[in-house]
mmCIF file of C-alpha atoms in Angstrom:
data_model
loop_
_atom_site.group_PDB
_atom_site.id
_atom_site.type_symbol
_atom_site.label_atom_id
_atom_site.label_comp_id
_atom_site.label_asym_id
_atom_site.label_seq_id
_atom_site.Cartn_x
_atom_site.Cartn_y
_atom_site.Cartn_z
ATOM 1 C CA UNK A 926 0.000 0.000 0.000
ATOM 2 C CA UNK A 927 1.097 3.542 -0.734
ATOM 3 C CA UNK A 928 1.710 5.043 2.730
ATOM 4 C CA UNK A 929 -0.163 8.193 1.662
ATOM 5 C CA UNK A 930 -3.385 6.223 1.926
ATOM 6 C CA UNK A 931 -2.693 4.340 5.149
ATOM 7 C CA UNK A 932 -5.009 6.607 7.211
ATOM 8 C CA UNK A 933 -7.927 5.090 5.272
ATOM 9 C CA UNK A 934 -7.043 1.687 6.740
ATOM 10 C CA UNK A 935 -6.661 2.604 10.384
ATOM 11 C CA UNK A 936 -9.149 0.845 12.646
ATOM 12 C CA UNK A 937 -11.884 2.924 14.265
ATOM 13 C CA UNK A 938 -13.684 2.283 17.535
ATOM 14 C CA UNK A 939 -17.274 3.417 17.880
ATOM 15 C CA UNK A 940 -18.509 4.574 21.283
ATOM 16 C CA UNK A 941 -19.936 1.180 22.211
ATOM 17 C CA UNK A 942 -16.547 -0.452 21.659
ATOM 18 C CA UNK A 943 -17.355 -1.903 18.240
ATOM 19 C CA UNK A 944 -14.217 -1.830 16.091
ATOM 20 C CA UNK A 945 -14.366 -1.102 12.366
ATOM 21 C CA UNK A 946 -11.435 -2.573 10.432
ATOM 22 C CA UNK A 947 -10.984 0.614 8.380
ATOM 23 C CA UNK A 948 -12.484 4.077 7.740
ATOM 24 C CA UNK A 949 -14.435 3.136 4.612
ATOM 25 C CA UNK A 950 -18.159 2.437 4.539
ATOM 26 C CA UNK A 951 -20.539 1.271 1.819
ATOM 27 C CA UNK A 952 -23.212 3.944 1.559
ATOM 28 C CA UNK A 953 -26.915 3.002 1.579
ATOM 29 C CA UNK A 954 -28.216 2.907 -1.987
ATOM 30 C CA UNK A 955 -31.634 1.838 -3.220
ATOM 31 C CA UNK A 956 -31.301 -1.018 -5.696
ATOM 32 C CA UNK A 957 -34.969 -1.685 -6.683
ATOM 33 C CA UNK A 958 -34.188 -5.417 -6.815
ATOM 34 C CA UNK A 959 -36.127 -7.216 -4.062
ATOM 35 C CA UNK A 960 -39.030 -9.591 -4.632
ATOM 36 C CA UNK A 961 -42.571 -8.134 -4.751
ATOM 37 C CA UNK A 962 -43.248 -9.660 -1.304
ATOM 38 C CA UNK A 963 -40.370 -7.655 0.203
ATOM 39 C CA UNK A 964 -37.844 -10.492 0.505
ATOM 40 C CA UNK A 965 -34.296 -10.136 -0.793
ATOM 41 C CA UNK A 966 -33.306 -11.787 -4.074
ATOM 42 C CA UNK A 967 -30.252 -13.827 -5.015
ATOM 43 C CA UNK A 968 -29.156 -10.936 -7.249
ATOM 44 C CA UNK A 969 -29.172 -8.573 -4.264
ATOM 45 C CA UNK A 970 -27.156 -11.003 -2.176
ATOM 46 C CA UNK A 971 -24.535 -11.300 -4.938
ATOM 47 C CA UNK A 972 -24.442 -7.502 -5.300
ATOM 48 C CA UNK A 973 -23.808 -6.988 -1.575
ATOM 49 C CA UNK A 974 -21.343 -9.860 -1.224
ATOM 50 C CA UNK A 975 -19.228 -8.408 -4.018
ATOM 51 C CA UNK A 976 -19.022 -5.039 -2.261
ATOM 52 C CA UNK A 977 -18.674 -6.146 1.378
ATOM 53 C CA UNK A 978 -15.133 -7.544 1.300
ATOM 54 C CA UNK A 979 -13.155 -4.312 1.450
ATOM 55 C CA UNK A 980 -15.140 -1.845 3.570
ATOM 56 C CA UNK A 981 -15.339 -1.864 7.349
ATOM 57 C CA UNK A 982 -19.107 -1.367 7.404
ATOM 58 C CA UNK A 983 -21.991 -1.836 4.972
ATOM 59 C CA UNK A 984 -25.162 0.239 5.330
ATOM 60 C CA UNK A 985 -27.943 -1.474 3.413
ATOM 61 C CA UNK A 986 -30.560 0.102 1.206
ATOM 62 C CA UNK A 987 -33.471 1.374 3.268
ATOM 63 C CA UNK A 988 -36.120 -1.021 4.519
ATOM 64 C CA UNK A 989 -39.637 0.119 5.367
ATOM 65 C CA UNK A 990 -40.830 -0.173 8.973
ATOM 66 C CA UNK A 991 -44.546 0.096 8.148
ATOM 67 C CA UNK A 992 -46.550 -1.207 5.196
ATOM 68 C CA UNK A 993 -47.580 2.326 4.206
ATOM 69 C CA UNK A 994 -43.952 3.439 4.215
ATOM 70 C CA UNK A 995 -42.728 1.406 1.228
ATOM 71 C CA UNK A 996 -40.963 3.958 -0.902
ATOM 72 C CA UNK A 997 -39.717 2.033 -3.936
ATOM 73 C CA UNK A 998 -40.554 -0.819 -6.245
ATOM 74 C CA UNK A 999 -38.171 -3.648 -5.347
ATOM 75 C CA UNK A 1000 -37.535 -2.465 -1.790
ATOM 76 C CA UNK A 1001 -37.024 -5.143 0.857
ATOM 77 C CA UNK A 1002 -39.226 -5.120 3.929
ATOM 78 C CA UNK A 1003 -38.689 -5.019 7.668
ATOM 79 C CA UNK A 1004 -42.252 -4.351 8.777
ATOM 80 C CA UNK A 1005 -43.232 -7.827 10.019
ATOM 81 C CA UNK A 1006 -41.552 -10.768 11.715
ATOM 82 C CA UNK A 1007 -42.143 -12.756 8.523
ATOM 83 C CA UNK A 1008 -39.281 -10.708 7.056
ATOM 84 C CA UNK A 1009 -36.698 -11.767 9.653
ATOM 85 C CA UNK A 1010 -35.325 -14.735 7.635
ATOM 86 C CA UNK A 1011 -34.916 -12.481 4.587
ATOM 87 C CA UNK A 1012 -33.223 -9.782 6.667
ATOM 88 C CA UNK A 1013 -30.988 -12.407 8.239
ATOM 89 C CA UNK A 1014 -29.903 -13.739 4.866
ATOM 90 C CA UNK A 1015 -28.599 -10.306 3.882
ATOM 91 C CA UNK A 1016 -26.903 -9.677 7.229
ATOM 92 C CA UNK A 1017 -25.128 -13.028 7.052
ATOM 93 C CA UNK A 1018 -23.908 -12.385 3.499
ATOM 94 C CA UNK A 1019 -22.392 -9.030 4.475
ATOM 95 C CA UNK A 1020 -20.812 -10.225 7.719
ATOM 96 C CA UNK A 1021 -19.303 -13.300 6.066
ATOM 97 C CA UNK A 1022 -17.131 -10.931 4.013
ATOM 98 C CA UNK A 1023 -15.765 -9.207 7.129
ATOM 99 C CA UNK A 1024 -17.849 -6.024 7.233
ATOM 100 C CA UNK A 1025 -20.249 -4.826 9.927
ATOM 101 C CA UNK A 1026 -23.847 -5.014 8.685
ATOM 102 C CA UNK A 1027 -26.077 -1.994 9.319
ATOM 103 C CA UNK A 1028 -29.769 -2.057 8.376
ATOM 104 C CA UNK A 1029 -31.114 1.314 7.260
ATOM 105 C CA UNK A 1030 -34.703 1.793 8.472
ATOM 106 C CA UNK A 1031 -37.180 4.300 7.119
ATOM 107 C CA UNK A 1032 -40.709 5.369 6.192
ATOM 108 C CA UNK A 1033 -41.237 7.017 2.808
ATOM 109 C CA UNK A 1034 -44.044 9.352 3.896
ATOM 110 C CA UNK A 1035 -45.385 11.438 1.019
ATOM 111 C CA UNK A 1036 -42.716 10.045 -1.343
ATOM 112 C CA UNK A 1037 -44.264 6.564 -1.564
ATOM 113 C CA UNK A 1038 -45.790 5.459 -4.879
ATOM 114 C CA UNK A 1039 -49.542 5.118 -4.093
ATOM 115 C CA UNK A 1040 -49.692 1.733 -5.819
ATOM 116 C CA UNK A 1041 -47.222 0.272 -3.287
ATOM 117 C CA UNK A 1042 -49.092 1.107 -0.080
ATOM 118 C CA UNK A 1043 -52.393 -0.216 1.335
ATOM 119 C CA UNK A 1044 -55.392 1.509 -0.253
ATOM 120 C CA UNK A 1045 -53.075 4.043 -1.912
ATOM 121 C CA UNK A 1046 -53.040 5.933 1.397
ATOM 122 C CA UNK A 1047 -50.118 8.377 1.163
ATOM 123 C CA UNK A 1048 -49.344 9.976 4.529
ATOM 124 C CA UNK A 1049 -47.052 12.689 5.857
ATOM 125 C CA UNK A 1050 -46.701 15.291 8.579
ATOM 126 C CA UNK A 1051 -49.139 17.496 6.676
ATOM 127 C CA UNK A 1052 -51.007 17.847 3.392
ATOM 128 C CA UNK A 1053 -48.204 19.482 1.392
ATOM 129 C CA UNK A 1054 -47.306 17.420 -1.694
ATOM 130 C CA UNK A 1055 -43.680 17.088 -2.723
ATOM 131 C CA UNK A 1056 -42.455 19.065 -5.724
ATOM 132 C CA UNK A 1057 -43.211 17.628 -9.140
ATOM 133 C CA UNK A 1058 -46.126 17.184 -11.472
ATOM 134 C CA UNK A 1059 -48.807 14.707 -10.422
ATOM 135 C CA UNK A 1060 -47.478 14.165 -6.903
ATOM 136 C CA UNK A 1061 -50.233 12.973 -4.533
ATOM 137 C CA UNK A 1062 -51.532 15.218 -1.768
ATOM 138 C CA UNK A 1063 -50.658 13.326 1.414
ATOM 139 C CA UNK A 1064 -53.027 12.762 4.308
ATOM 140 C CA UNK A 1065 -51.764 14.254 7.593
ATOM 141 C CA UNK A 1066 -51.082 11.549 10.137
ATOM 142 C CA UNK A 1067 -53.106 11.573 13.355
ATOM 143 C CA UNK A 1068 -51.282 11.736 16.665
ATOM 144 C CA UNK A 1069 -52.181 8.091 17.303
ATOM 145 C CA UNK A 1070 -50.755 7.069 13.918
ATOM 146 C CA UNK A 1071 -47.564 9.033 14.577
ATOM 147 C CA UNK A 1072 -47.046 7.224 17.855
ATOM 148 C CA UNK A 1073 -47.694 3.897 16.096
ATOM 149 C CA UNK A 1074 -45.043 4.626 13.426
ATOM 150 C CA UNK A 1075 -42.548 5.572 16.143
ATOM 151 C CA UNK A 1076 -43.166 2.160 17.724
ATOM 152 C CA UNK A 1077 -42.714 0.543 14.298
ATOM 153 C CA UNK A 1078 -39.165 1.911 14.141
ATOM 154 C CA UNK A 1079 -38.507 0.177 17.449
ATOM 155 C CA UNK A 1080 -40.047 -3.076 16.239
ATOM 156 C CA UNK A 1081 -37.948 -3.105 13.066
ATOM 157 C CA UNK A 1082 -34.880 -2.491 15.213
ATOM 158 C CA UNK A 1083 -35.807 -5.594 17.215
ATOM 159 C CA UNK A 1084 -36.065 -7.545 13.965
ATOM 160 C CA UNK A 1085 -32.639 -6.288 12.927
ATOM 161 C CA UNK A 1086 -31.218 -7.545 16.218
ATOM 162 C CA UNK A 1087 -32.890 -10.937 15.766
ATOM 163 C CA UNK A 1088 -31.682 -11.101 12.150
ATOM 164 C CA UNK A 1089 -28.063 -10.681 13.229
ATOM 165 C CA UNK A 1090 -27.272 -7.113 12.154
ATOM 166 C CA UNK A 1091 -24.578 -5.140 13.939
ATOM 167 C CA UNK A 1092 -26.703 -2.003 13.989
ATOM 168 C CA UNK A 1093 -29.325 0.205 12.354
ATOM 169 C CA UNK A 1094 -29.201 3.554 10.607
ATOM 170 C CA UNK A 1095 -32.241 5.778 11.045
ATOM 171 C CA UNK A 1096 -32.951 7.363 7.656
ATOM 172 C CA UNK A 1097 -33.796 10.980 8.397
ATOM 173 C CA UNK A 1098 -32.593 12.251 5.011
ATOM 174 C CA UNK A 1099 -33.529 12.656 1.352
ATOM 175 C CA UNK A 1100 -37.029 14.003 1.906
ATOM 176 C CA UNK A 1101 -38.616 10.936 3.529
ATOM 177 C CA UNK A 1102 -40.990 10.893 6.505
ATOM 178 C CA UNK A 1103 -38.561 11.774 9.297
ATOM 179 C CA UNK A 1104 -37.289 14.737 7.283
ATOM 180 C CA UNK A 1105 -40.870 15.668 6.401
ATOM 181 C CA UNK A 1106 -41.579 16.131 10.103
ATOM 182 C CA UNK A 1107 -38.414 18.193 10.602
ATOM 183 C CA UNK A 1108 -39.001 20.412 7.584
ATOM 184 C CA UNK A 1109 -40.899 23.718 7.950
ATOM 185 C CA UNK A 1110 -42.007 23.226 4.346
ATOM 186 C CA UNK A 1111 -43.801 19.905 4.773
ATOM 187 C CA UNK A 1112 -44.673 20.192 8.470
ATOM 188 C CA UNK A 1113 -47.201 22.982 9.135
ATOM 189 C CA UNK A 1114 -48.810 21.202 12.084
ATOM 190 C CA UNK A 1115 -49.975 23.094 15.162
ATOM 191 C CA UNK A 1116 -49.802 20.277 17.699
ATOM 192 C CA UNK A 1117 -46.855 18.859 19.670
ATOM 193 C CA UNK A 1118 -45.413 17.364 16.458
ATOM 194 C CA UNK A 1119 -44.989 20.625 14.534
ATOM 195 C CA UNK A 1120 -44.826 24.395 14.442
ATOM 196 C CA UNK A 1121 -41.712 25.640 16.182
ATOM 197 C CA UNK A 1122 -38.257 24.264 15.458
ATOM 198 C CA UNK A 1123 -38.321 22.493 18.808
ATOM 199 C CA UNK A 1124 -41.640 20.794 17.995
ATOM 200 C CA UNK A 1125 -40.453 19.808 14.520
ATOM 201 C CA UNK A 1126 -37.598 17.995 16.252
ATOM 202 C CA UNK A 1127 -40.082 15.910 18.257
ATOM 203 C CA UNK A 1128 -40.600 13.121 15.708
ATOM 204 C CA UNK A 1129 -36.931 12.546 14.787
ATOM 205 C CA UNK A 1130 -35.912 12.453 18.444
ATOM 206 C CA UNK A 1131 -38.860 10.222 19.387
ATOM 207 C CA UNK A 1132 -37.735 7.718 16.749
ATOM 208 C CA UNK A 1133 -34.187 7.765 18.125
ATOM 209 C CA UNK A 1134 -35.497 7.195 21.660
ATOM 210 C CA UNK A 1135 -37.690 4.289 20.556
ATOM 211 C CA UNK A 1136 -34.840 2.641 18.655
ATOM 212 C CA UNK A 1137 -32.565 2.925 21.670
ATOM 213 C CA UNK A 1138 -35.289 1.540 23.929
ATOM 214 C CA UNK A 1139 -35.618 -1.517 21.678
ATOM 215 C CA UNK A 1140 -31.850 -2.038 21.760
ATOM 216 C CA UNK A 1141 -31.738 -1.789 25.554
ATOM 217 C CA UNK A 1142 -34.486 -4.401 25.762
ATOM 218 C CA UNK A 1143 -33.416 -6.890 23.077
ATOM 219 C CA UNK A 1144 -29.705 -6.590 22.233
ATOM 220 C CA UNK A 1145 -27.322 -8.935 24.020
ATOM 221 C CA UNK A 1146 -24.205 -7.355 22.497
ATOM 222 C CA UNK A 1147 -23.203 -3.791 21.557
ATOM 223 C CA UNK A 1148 -25.522 -2.604 18.769
ATOM 224 C CA UNK A 1149 -24.718 0.397 16.564
ATOM 225 C CA UNK A 1150 -27.174 3.267 15.997
ATOM 226 C CA UNK A 1151 -26.539 5.909 13.343
ATOM 227 C CA UNK A 1152 -28.681 8.707 11.941
ATOM 228 C CA UNK A 1153 -28.577 10.035 8.379
ATOM 229 C CA UNK A 1154 -29.709 13.572 7.546
ATOM 230 C CA UNK A 1155 -29.803 15.989 4.622
ATOM 231 C CA UNK A 1156 -28.394 19.338 5.736
ATOM 232 C CA UNK A 1157 -30.574 21.629 3.603
ATOM 233 C CA UNK A 1158 -33.684 21.830 1.440
ATOM 234 C CA UNK A 1159 -34.057 24.038 -1.641
ATOM 235 C CA UNK A 1160 -37.635 25.078 -0.776
ATOM 236 C CA UNK A 1161 -38.684 28.227 1.078
ATOM 237 C CA UNK A 1162 -39.548 27.704 3.824
ATOM 238 C CA UNK A 1163 -37.255 24.714 4.107
ATOM 239 C CA UNK A 1164 -34.511 23.207 6.228
ATOM 240 C CA UNK A 1165 -31.531 25.561 6.496
ATOM 241 C CA UNK A 1166 -28.055 24.924 7.874
ATOM 242 C CA UNK A 1167 -29.133 26.706 11.063
ATOM 243 C CA UNK A 1168 -32.006 24.221 11.440
ATOM 244 C CA UNK A 1169 -29.594 21.374 10.863
ATOM 245 C CA UNK A 1170 -27.229 22.622 13.567
ATOM 246 C CA UNK A 1171 -30.177 22.452 15.997
ATOM 247 C CA UNK A 1172 -30.895 18.904 14.805
ATOM 248 C CA UNK A 1173 -27.249 17.974 15.319
ATOM 249 C CA UNK A 1174 -27.338 19.344 18.868
ATOM 250 C CA UNK A 1175 -30.417 17.237 19.609
ATOM 251 C CA UNK A 1176 -28.923 14.101 18.077
ATOM 252 C CA UNK A 1177 -25.526 14.555 19.731
ATOM 253 C CA UNK A 1178 -27.219 14.471 23.128
ATOM 254 C CA UNK A 1179 -28.591 10.988 22.337
ATOM 255 C CA UNK A 1180 -25.192 9.262 22.407
ATOM 256 C CA UNK A 1181 -25.488 7.915 18.866
ATOM 257 C CA UNK A 1182 -22.625 5.956 17.331
ATOM 258 C CA UNK A 1183 -22.416 8.165 14.259
ATOM 259 C CA UNK A 1184 -24.092 10.883 12.188
ATOM 260 C CA UNK A 1185 -24.170 10.378 8.423
ATOM 261 C CA UNK A 1186 -24.441 13.427 6.167
ATOM 262 C CA UNK A 1187 -26.303 12.835 2.894
ATOM 263 C CA UNK A 1188 -24.544 14.771 0.126
ATOM 264 C CA UNK A 1189 -23.906 14.206 -3.573
ATOM 265 C CA UNK A 1190 -20.671 16.229 -3.307
ATOM 266 C CA UNK A 1191 -18.514 15.988 -0.182
ATOM 267 C CA UNK A 1192 -17.354 19.613 -0.447
ATOM 268 C CA UNK A 1193 -20.711 21.159 -1.457
ATOM 269 C CA UNK A 1194 -21.352 24.580 0.044
ATOM 270 C CA UNK A 1195 -24.200 25.823 2.205
ATOM 271 C CA UNK A 1196 -27.065 27.650 0.503
ATOM 272 C CA UNK A 1197 -28.196 29.834 3.385
ATOM 273 C CA UNK A 1198 -27.708 30.303 7.108
ATOM 274 C CA UNK A 1199 -24.696 29.270 9.191
ATOM 275 C CA UNK A 1200 -22.009 30.809 7.008
ATOM 276 C CA UNK A 1201 -23.462 30.311 3.554
ATOM 277 C CA UNK A 1202 -20.893 29.492 0.891
ATOM 278 C CA UNK A 1203 -18.756 27.475 3.297
ATOM 279 C CA UNK A 1204 -18.533 23.683 2.911
ATOM 280 C CA UNK A 1205 -21.443 22.053 4.744
ATOM 281 C CA UNK A 1206 -19.271 19.207 5.987
ATOM 282 C CA UNK A 1207 -16.886 21.655 7.688
ATOM 283 C CA UNK A 1208 -19.763 23.495 9.399
ATOM 284 C CA UNK A 1209 -21.197 20.190 10.608
ATOM 285 C CA UNK A 1210 -17.859 18.834 11.858
ATOM 286 C CA UNK A 1211 -17.183 22.077 13.709
ATOM 287 C CA UNK A 1212 -20.559 21.889 15.461
ATOM 288 C CA UNK A 1213 -20.294 18.193 16.324
ATOM 289 C CA UNK A 1214 -16.725 18.425 17.585
ATOM 290 C CA UNK A 1215 -15.828 15.171 19.308
ATOM 291 C CA UNK A 1216 -19.350 14.399 20.543
ATOM 292 C CA UNK A 1217 -20.156 11.848 17.835
ATOM 293 C CA UNK A 1218 -18.297 10.562 14.746
ATOM 294 C CA UNK A 1219 -19.447 11.858 11.354
ATOM 295 C CA UNK A 1220 -19.605 9.872 8.114
ATOM 296 C CA UNK A 1221 -18.981 12.003 5.038
ATOM 297 C CA UNK A 1222 -20.019 11.024 1.531
ATOM 298 C CA UNK A 1223 -20.242 12.369 -1.989
ATOM 299 C CA UNK A 1224 -18.200 11.876 -5.163
ATOM 300 C CA UNK A 1225 -15.116 10.359 -3.529
ATOM 301 C CA UNK A 1226 -13.985 8.656 -6.719
ATOM 302 C CA UNK A 1227 -10.244 8.304 -6.184
ATOM 303 C CA UNK A 1228 -7.903 7.486 -3.304
ATOM 304 C CA UNK A 1229 -6.695 11.094 -3.430
ATOM 305 C CA UNK A 1230 -10.313 12.295 -3.089
ATOM 306 C CA UNK A 1231 -10.632 10.117 0.015
ATOM 307 C CA UNK A 1232 -7.452 11.383 1.673
ATOM 308 C CA UNK A 1233 -8.418 14.997 0.992
ATOM 309 C CA UNK A 1234 -11.840 14.326 2.540
ATOM 310 C CA UNK A 1235 -10.260 12.802 5.660
ATOM 311 C CA UNK A 1236 -8.113 15.896 6.056
ATOM 312 C CA UNK A 1237 -11.343 17.771 6.858
ATOM 313 C CA UNK A 1238 -11.346 15.914 10.182
ATOM 314 C CA UNK A 1239 -14.177 13.567 9.177
ATOM 315 C CA UNK A 1240 -13.171 10.112 10.497
ATOM 316 C CA UNK A 1241 -15.345 7.861 8.287
ATOM 317 C CA UNK A 1242 -16.048 8.025 4.548
ATOM 318 C CA UNK A 1243 -18.916 6.375 2.682
ATOM 319 C CA UNK A 1244 -18.600 5.174 -0.905
ATOM 320 C CA UNK A 1245 -21.803 4.824 -2.895
ATOM 321 C CA UNK A 1246 -21.699 5.141 -6.666
ATOM 322 C CA UNK A 1247 -17.963 4.476 -6.438
ATOM 323 C CA UNK A 1248 -18.512 0.901 -5.207
ATOM 324 C CA UNK A 1249 -21.132 0.254 -7.856
ATOM 325 C CA UNK A 1250 -18.693 1.369 -10.550
ATOM 326 C CA UNK A 1251 -15.737 -0.502 -9.007
ATOM 327 C CA UNK A 1252 -16.592 -3.130 -6.351
ATOM 328 C CA UNK A 1253 -12.872 -3.602 -5.657
ATOM 329 C CA UNK A 1254 -12.224 0.107 -4.961
ATOM 330 C CA UNK A 1255 -11.054 -0.544 -1.387
ATOM 331 C CA UNK A 1256 -8.912 -3.572 -2.210
ATOM 332 C CA UNK A 1257 -7.161 -1.721 -5.031
ATOM 333 C CA UNK A 1258 -6.064 1.041 -2.663
ATOM 334 C CA UNK A 1259 -5.045 -1.464 -0.004
ATOM 335 C CA UNK A 1260 -2.946 -3.411 -2.528
ATOM 336 C CA UNK A 1261 -1.192 -0.353 -3.958
ATOM 337 C CA UNK A 1262 -3.236 -0.486 -7.177
ATOM 338 C CA UNK A 1263 -5.086 2.799 -6.701
ATOM 339 C CA UNK A 1264 -4.273 3.853 -10.279
ATOM 340 C CA UNK A 1265 -6.450 0.944 -11.458
ATOM 341 C CA UNK A 1266 -9.623 2.280 -9.805
ATOM 342 C CA UNK A 1267 -12.427 2.621 -12.364
ATOM 343 C CA UNK A 1268 -14.237 5.971 -12.038
ATOM 344 C CA UNK A 1269 -16.769 5.768 -14.876
ATOM 345 C CA UNK A 1270 -19.366 3.117 -15.405
ATOM 346 C CA UNK A 1271 -19.122 1.006 -18.546
ATOM 347 C CA UNK A 1272 -22.420 0.254 -20.305
ATOM 348 C CA UNK A 1273 -21.168 -3.229 -21.209
ATOM 349 C CA UNK A 1274 -20.130 -4.352 -17.727
ATOM 350 C CA UNK A 1275 -23.391 -5.107 -15.913
ATOM 351 C CA UNK A 1276 -22.704 -8.819 -15.512
ATOM 352 C CA UNK A 1277 -19.095 -8.527 -14.429
ATOM 353 C CA UNK A 1278 -20.099 -5.898 -11.839
ATOM 354 C CA UNK A 1279 -22.887 -8.071 -10.354
ATOM 355 C CA UNK A 1280 -25.446 -5.267 -10.669
ATOM 356 C CA UNK A 1281 -29.079 -6.473 -10.515
ATOM 357 C CA UNK A 1282 -31.079 -5.599 -13.616
ATOM 358 C CA UNK A 1283 -33.568 -3.168 -11.977
ATOM 359 C CA UNK A 1284 -30.677 -1.110 -10.586
ATOM 360 C CA UNK A 1285 -28.819 -1.310 -13.897
ATOM 361 C CA UNK A 1286 -31.855 -0.034 -15.786
ATOM 362 C CA UNK A 1287 -32.176 2.866 -13.363
ATOM 363 C CA UNK A 1288 -28.504 3.746 -13.834
ATOM 364 C CA UNK A 1289 -28.412 3.680 -17.625
ATOM 365 C CA UNK A 1290 -31.682 5.608 -17.943
ATOM 366 C CA UNK A 1291 -30.650 8.373 -15.524
ATOM 367 C CA UNK A 1292 -28.176 10.626 -17.364
ATOM 368 C CA UNK A 1293 -25.900 12.550 -15.016
ATOM 369 C CA UNK A 1294 -26.380 10.230 -12.050
ATOM 370 C CA UNK A 1295 -23.267 8.139 -12.748
ATOM 371 C CA UNK A 1296 -20.088 9.292 -14.470
ATOM 372 C CA UNK A 1297 -19.933 7.672 -17.890
ATOM 373 C CA UNK A 1298 -23.701 7.635 -18.458
ATOM 374 C CA UNK A 1299 -24.534 10.635 -20.609
#
């Protein structure tokens, strides 16, 4: 290995004493490839196995905690105990390759396709549809339903424990239900679940508390809890960096194992609030300090990109598109072959990359998403 890149391969201890073998993480990425009943497919298992050998930790694609939270065609489920064998199969495949297995748990809220949820009942914090033509107007959840969904996050955490995962990541990013409650754009409620910034924090923090309660009750070994968030929204009103700093303060007090920033570009700059035009990741790291480790992500295509990102003080780096394009990204750096890393996807390499067909179709029909697809 080139000694320049050795910091990427230092071990890292999370607060609960769980050791990661290196600083590199597979980012959670929807793959659209599960069975219609919500169980994982052989193609998904092959896809994850191929990408679990190098990284220290794998965060799975999101799994829905409630039937009306299924956000994608081909998404695997975690909403009933019937799903435990399926969940276990994926956890075992990841762990067999030497990586920690983290199950990302979520509810799609207003972003769910109506045809995927019972009775086409699309729900959210309020009745504000998401941007885009033909988006359904969601039904505001009742207080009783909100409390039920919070419990569902705890129940899916229990299933993750029983299925053999090393932890869960609470998906509070990318415009899904948890973010919908935190956002002043989608949450215009006037009860305890919305209104002021403090009240908009109620749902995210309630989910964290419920997850931790389930772990305290059911886990017999240290169990990781992370939280993923998107630092800003383009809408007005919408989440600003100042809002996100308040969220970070609330999350840091919960003794989480890590915070995971959802960004397409690691060095992207803030739009508004909290020193606009400064890199979001630097603002976040400064606010977090040493309270909780941060995972950074976004267009880290080369080993040099990764080292530069680590120099920001961020201790863990997630690779998403990069591991789809080159499943051996980590091994190539570790073996001193970093110049061989592939940074653009080849239209002819689906089979040799072990990419399930639904994900492949999404990639090749989404210009600009992956380098090499124009």
